[in-house]
mmCIF file of C-alpha atoms in Angstrom:
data_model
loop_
_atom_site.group_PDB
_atom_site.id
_atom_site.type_symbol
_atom_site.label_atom_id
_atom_site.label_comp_id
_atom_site.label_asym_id
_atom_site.label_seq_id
_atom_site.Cartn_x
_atom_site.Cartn_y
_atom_site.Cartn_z
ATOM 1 C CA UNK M 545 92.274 50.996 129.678
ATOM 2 C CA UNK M 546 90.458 53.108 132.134
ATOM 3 C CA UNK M 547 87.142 54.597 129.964
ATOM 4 C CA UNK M 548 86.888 57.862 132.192
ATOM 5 C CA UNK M 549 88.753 61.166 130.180
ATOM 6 C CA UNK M 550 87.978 64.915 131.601
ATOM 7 C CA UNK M 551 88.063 66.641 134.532
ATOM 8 C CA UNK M 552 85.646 65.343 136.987
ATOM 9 C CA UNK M 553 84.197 61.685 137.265
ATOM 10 C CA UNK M 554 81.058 60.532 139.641
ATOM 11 C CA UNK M 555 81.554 57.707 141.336
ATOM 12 C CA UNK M 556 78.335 56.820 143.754
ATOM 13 C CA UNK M 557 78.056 60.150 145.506
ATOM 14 C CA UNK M 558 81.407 61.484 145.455
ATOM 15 C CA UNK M 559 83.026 63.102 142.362
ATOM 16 C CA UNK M 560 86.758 62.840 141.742
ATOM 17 C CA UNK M 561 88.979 64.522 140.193
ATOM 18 C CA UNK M 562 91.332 62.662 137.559
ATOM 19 C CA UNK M 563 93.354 64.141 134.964
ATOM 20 C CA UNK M 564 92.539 65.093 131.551
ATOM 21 C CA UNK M 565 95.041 62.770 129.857
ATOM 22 C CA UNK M 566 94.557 59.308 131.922
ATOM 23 C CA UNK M 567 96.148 56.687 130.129
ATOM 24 C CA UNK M 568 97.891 53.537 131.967
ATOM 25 C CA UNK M 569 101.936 52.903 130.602
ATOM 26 C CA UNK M 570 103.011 49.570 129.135
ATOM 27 C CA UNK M 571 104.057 48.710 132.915
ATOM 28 C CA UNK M 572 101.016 49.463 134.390
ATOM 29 C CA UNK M 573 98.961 47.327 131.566
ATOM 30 C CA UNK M 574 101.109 44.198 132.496
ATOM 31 C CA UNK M 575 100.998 45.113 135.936
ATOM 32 C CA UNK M 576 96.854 44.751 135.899
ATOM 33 C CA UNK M 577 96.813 42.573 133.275
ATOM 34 C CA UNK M 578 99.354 40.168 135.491
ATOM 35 C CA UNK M 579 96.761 40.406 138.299
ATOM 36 C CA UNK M 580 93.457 40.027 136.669
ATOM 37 C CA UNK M 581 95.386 36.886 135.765
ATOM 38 C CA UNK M 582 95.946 35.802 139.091
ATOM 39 C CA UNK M 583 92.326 36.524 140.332
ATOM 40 C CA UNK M 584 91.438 34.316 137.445
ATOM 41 C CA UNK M 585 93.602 31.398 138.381
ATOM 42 C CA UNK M 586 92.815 31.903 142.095
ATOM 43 C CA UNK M 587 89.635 31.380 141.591
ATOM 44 C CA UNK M 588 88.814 29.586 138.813
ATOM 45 C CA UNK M 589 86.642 32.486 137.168
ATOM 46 C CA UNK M 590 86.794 34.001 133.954
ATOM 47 C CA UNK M 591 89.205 37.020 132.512
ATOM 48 C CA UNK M 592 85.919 39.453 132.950
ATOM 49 C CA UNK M 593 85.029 38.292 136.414
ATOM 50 C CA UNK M 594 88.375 38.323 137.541
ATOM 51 C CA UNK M 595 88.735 42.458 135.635
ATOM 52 C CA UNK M 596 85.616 43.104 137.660
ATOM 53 C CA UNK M 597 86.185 42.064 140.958
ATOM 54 C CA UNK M 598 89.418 43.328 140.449
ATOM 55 C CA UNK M 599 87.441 46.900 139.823
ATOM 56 C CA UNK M 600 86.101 47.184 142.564
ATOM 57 C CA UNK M 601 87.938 46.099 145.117
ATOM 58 C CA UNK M 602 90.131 49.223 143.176
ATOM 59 C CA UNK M 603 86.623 51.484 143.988
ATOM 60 C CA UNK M 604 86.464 49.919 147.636
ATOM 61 C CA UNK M 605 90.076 50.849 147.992
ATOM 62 C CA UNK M 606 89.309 54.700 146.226
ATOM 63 C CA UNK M 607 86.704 54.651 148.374
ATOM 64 C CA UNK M 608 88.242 54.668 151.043
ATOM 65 C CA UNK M 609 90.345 56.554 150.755
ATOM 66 C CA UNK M 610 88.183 59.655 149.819
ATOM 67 C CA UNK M 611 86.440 58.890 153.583
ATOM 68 C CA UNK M 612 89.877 59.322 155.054
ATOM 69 C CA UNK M 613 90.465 62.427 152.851
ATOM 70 C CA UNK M 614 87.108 63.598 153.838
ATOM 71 C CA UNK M 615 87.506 62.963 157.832
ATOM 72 C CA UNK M 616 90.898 64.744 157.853
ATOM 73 C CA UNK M 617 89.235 67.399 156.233
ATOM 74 C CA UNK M 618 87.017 68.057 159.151
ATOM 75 C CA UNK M 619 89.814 67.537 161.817
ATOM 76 C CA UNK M 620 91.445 70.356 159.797
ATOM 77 C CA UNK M 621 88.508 72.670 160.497
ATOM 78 C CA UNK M 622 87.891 71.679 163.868
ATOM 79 C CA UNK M 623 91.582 72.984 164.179
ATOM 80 C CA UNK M 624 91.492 75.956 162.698
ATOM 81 C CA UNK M 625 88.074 76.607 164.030
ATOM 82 C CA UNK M 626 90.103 76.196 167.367
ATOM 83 C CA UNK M 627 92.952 78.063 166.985
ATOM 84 C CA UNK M 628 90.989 80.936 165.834
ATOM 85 C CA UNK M 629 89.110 81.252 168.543
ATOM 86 C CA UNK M 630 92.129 80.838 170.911
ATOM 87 C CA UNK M 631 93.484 83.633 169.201
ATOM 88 C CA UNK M 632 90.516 85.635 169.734
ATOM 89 C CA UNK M 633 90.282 85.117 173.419
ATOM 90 C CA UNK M 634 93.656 85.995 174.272
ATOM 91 C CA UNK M 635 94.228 88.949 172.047
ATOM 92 C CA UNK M 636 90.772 90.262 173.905
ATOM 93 C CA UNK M 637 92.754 89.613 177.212
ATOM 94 C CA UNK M 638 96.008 91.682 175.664
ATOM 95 C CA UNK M 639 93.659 94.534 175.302
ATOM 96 C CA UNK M 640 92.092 95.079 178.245
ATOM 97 C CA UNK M 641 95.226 95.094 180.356
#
């Protein structure tokens, strides 16, 4: 079961937000336990190495995924940013004539 419980978590530099009551259901045990499984078979490792690696290619994954959330993030601003000043501009225009 996942040993993080509040409202913010650090992972490397980034901090993430998870929810205060994070427990897995019966389906998602299985689910996990079914794969650490797998990994273990695959490779001929045992149950912990398998849970690990399994970890963090999870992290890798999270990871990732903040980066994406972080580069649309900027796009956003560089958007708005944009717009604004487009809006600026040509109301200054509307003005003046």
């Amino acid at each position: 079961l996942p040993l993080v419980h509040g409202d913010t978590s650090f992972i490397g530099e980034h901090d993430i937000q998870v929810p205060a009551n994070l427990f897995l259901t019966k389906a998602q045990v299985t689910e996990l336990h079914a794969s650490i499984k797998a990994a273990q078979e695959w490779w001929g490792i045992s149950y912990k190495d398998a849970a690990h690696w399994l970890y963090l290619q999870k992290m890798a994954q999270v990871q990732a995924e903040m980066a994406e959330v972080e580069r649309l993030k900027a796009m956003m601003a560089r958007c708005h940013r944009l717009i604004n000043e487009t809006i600026r501009r040509h109301s200054g225009r509307a003005g003046s004539t």
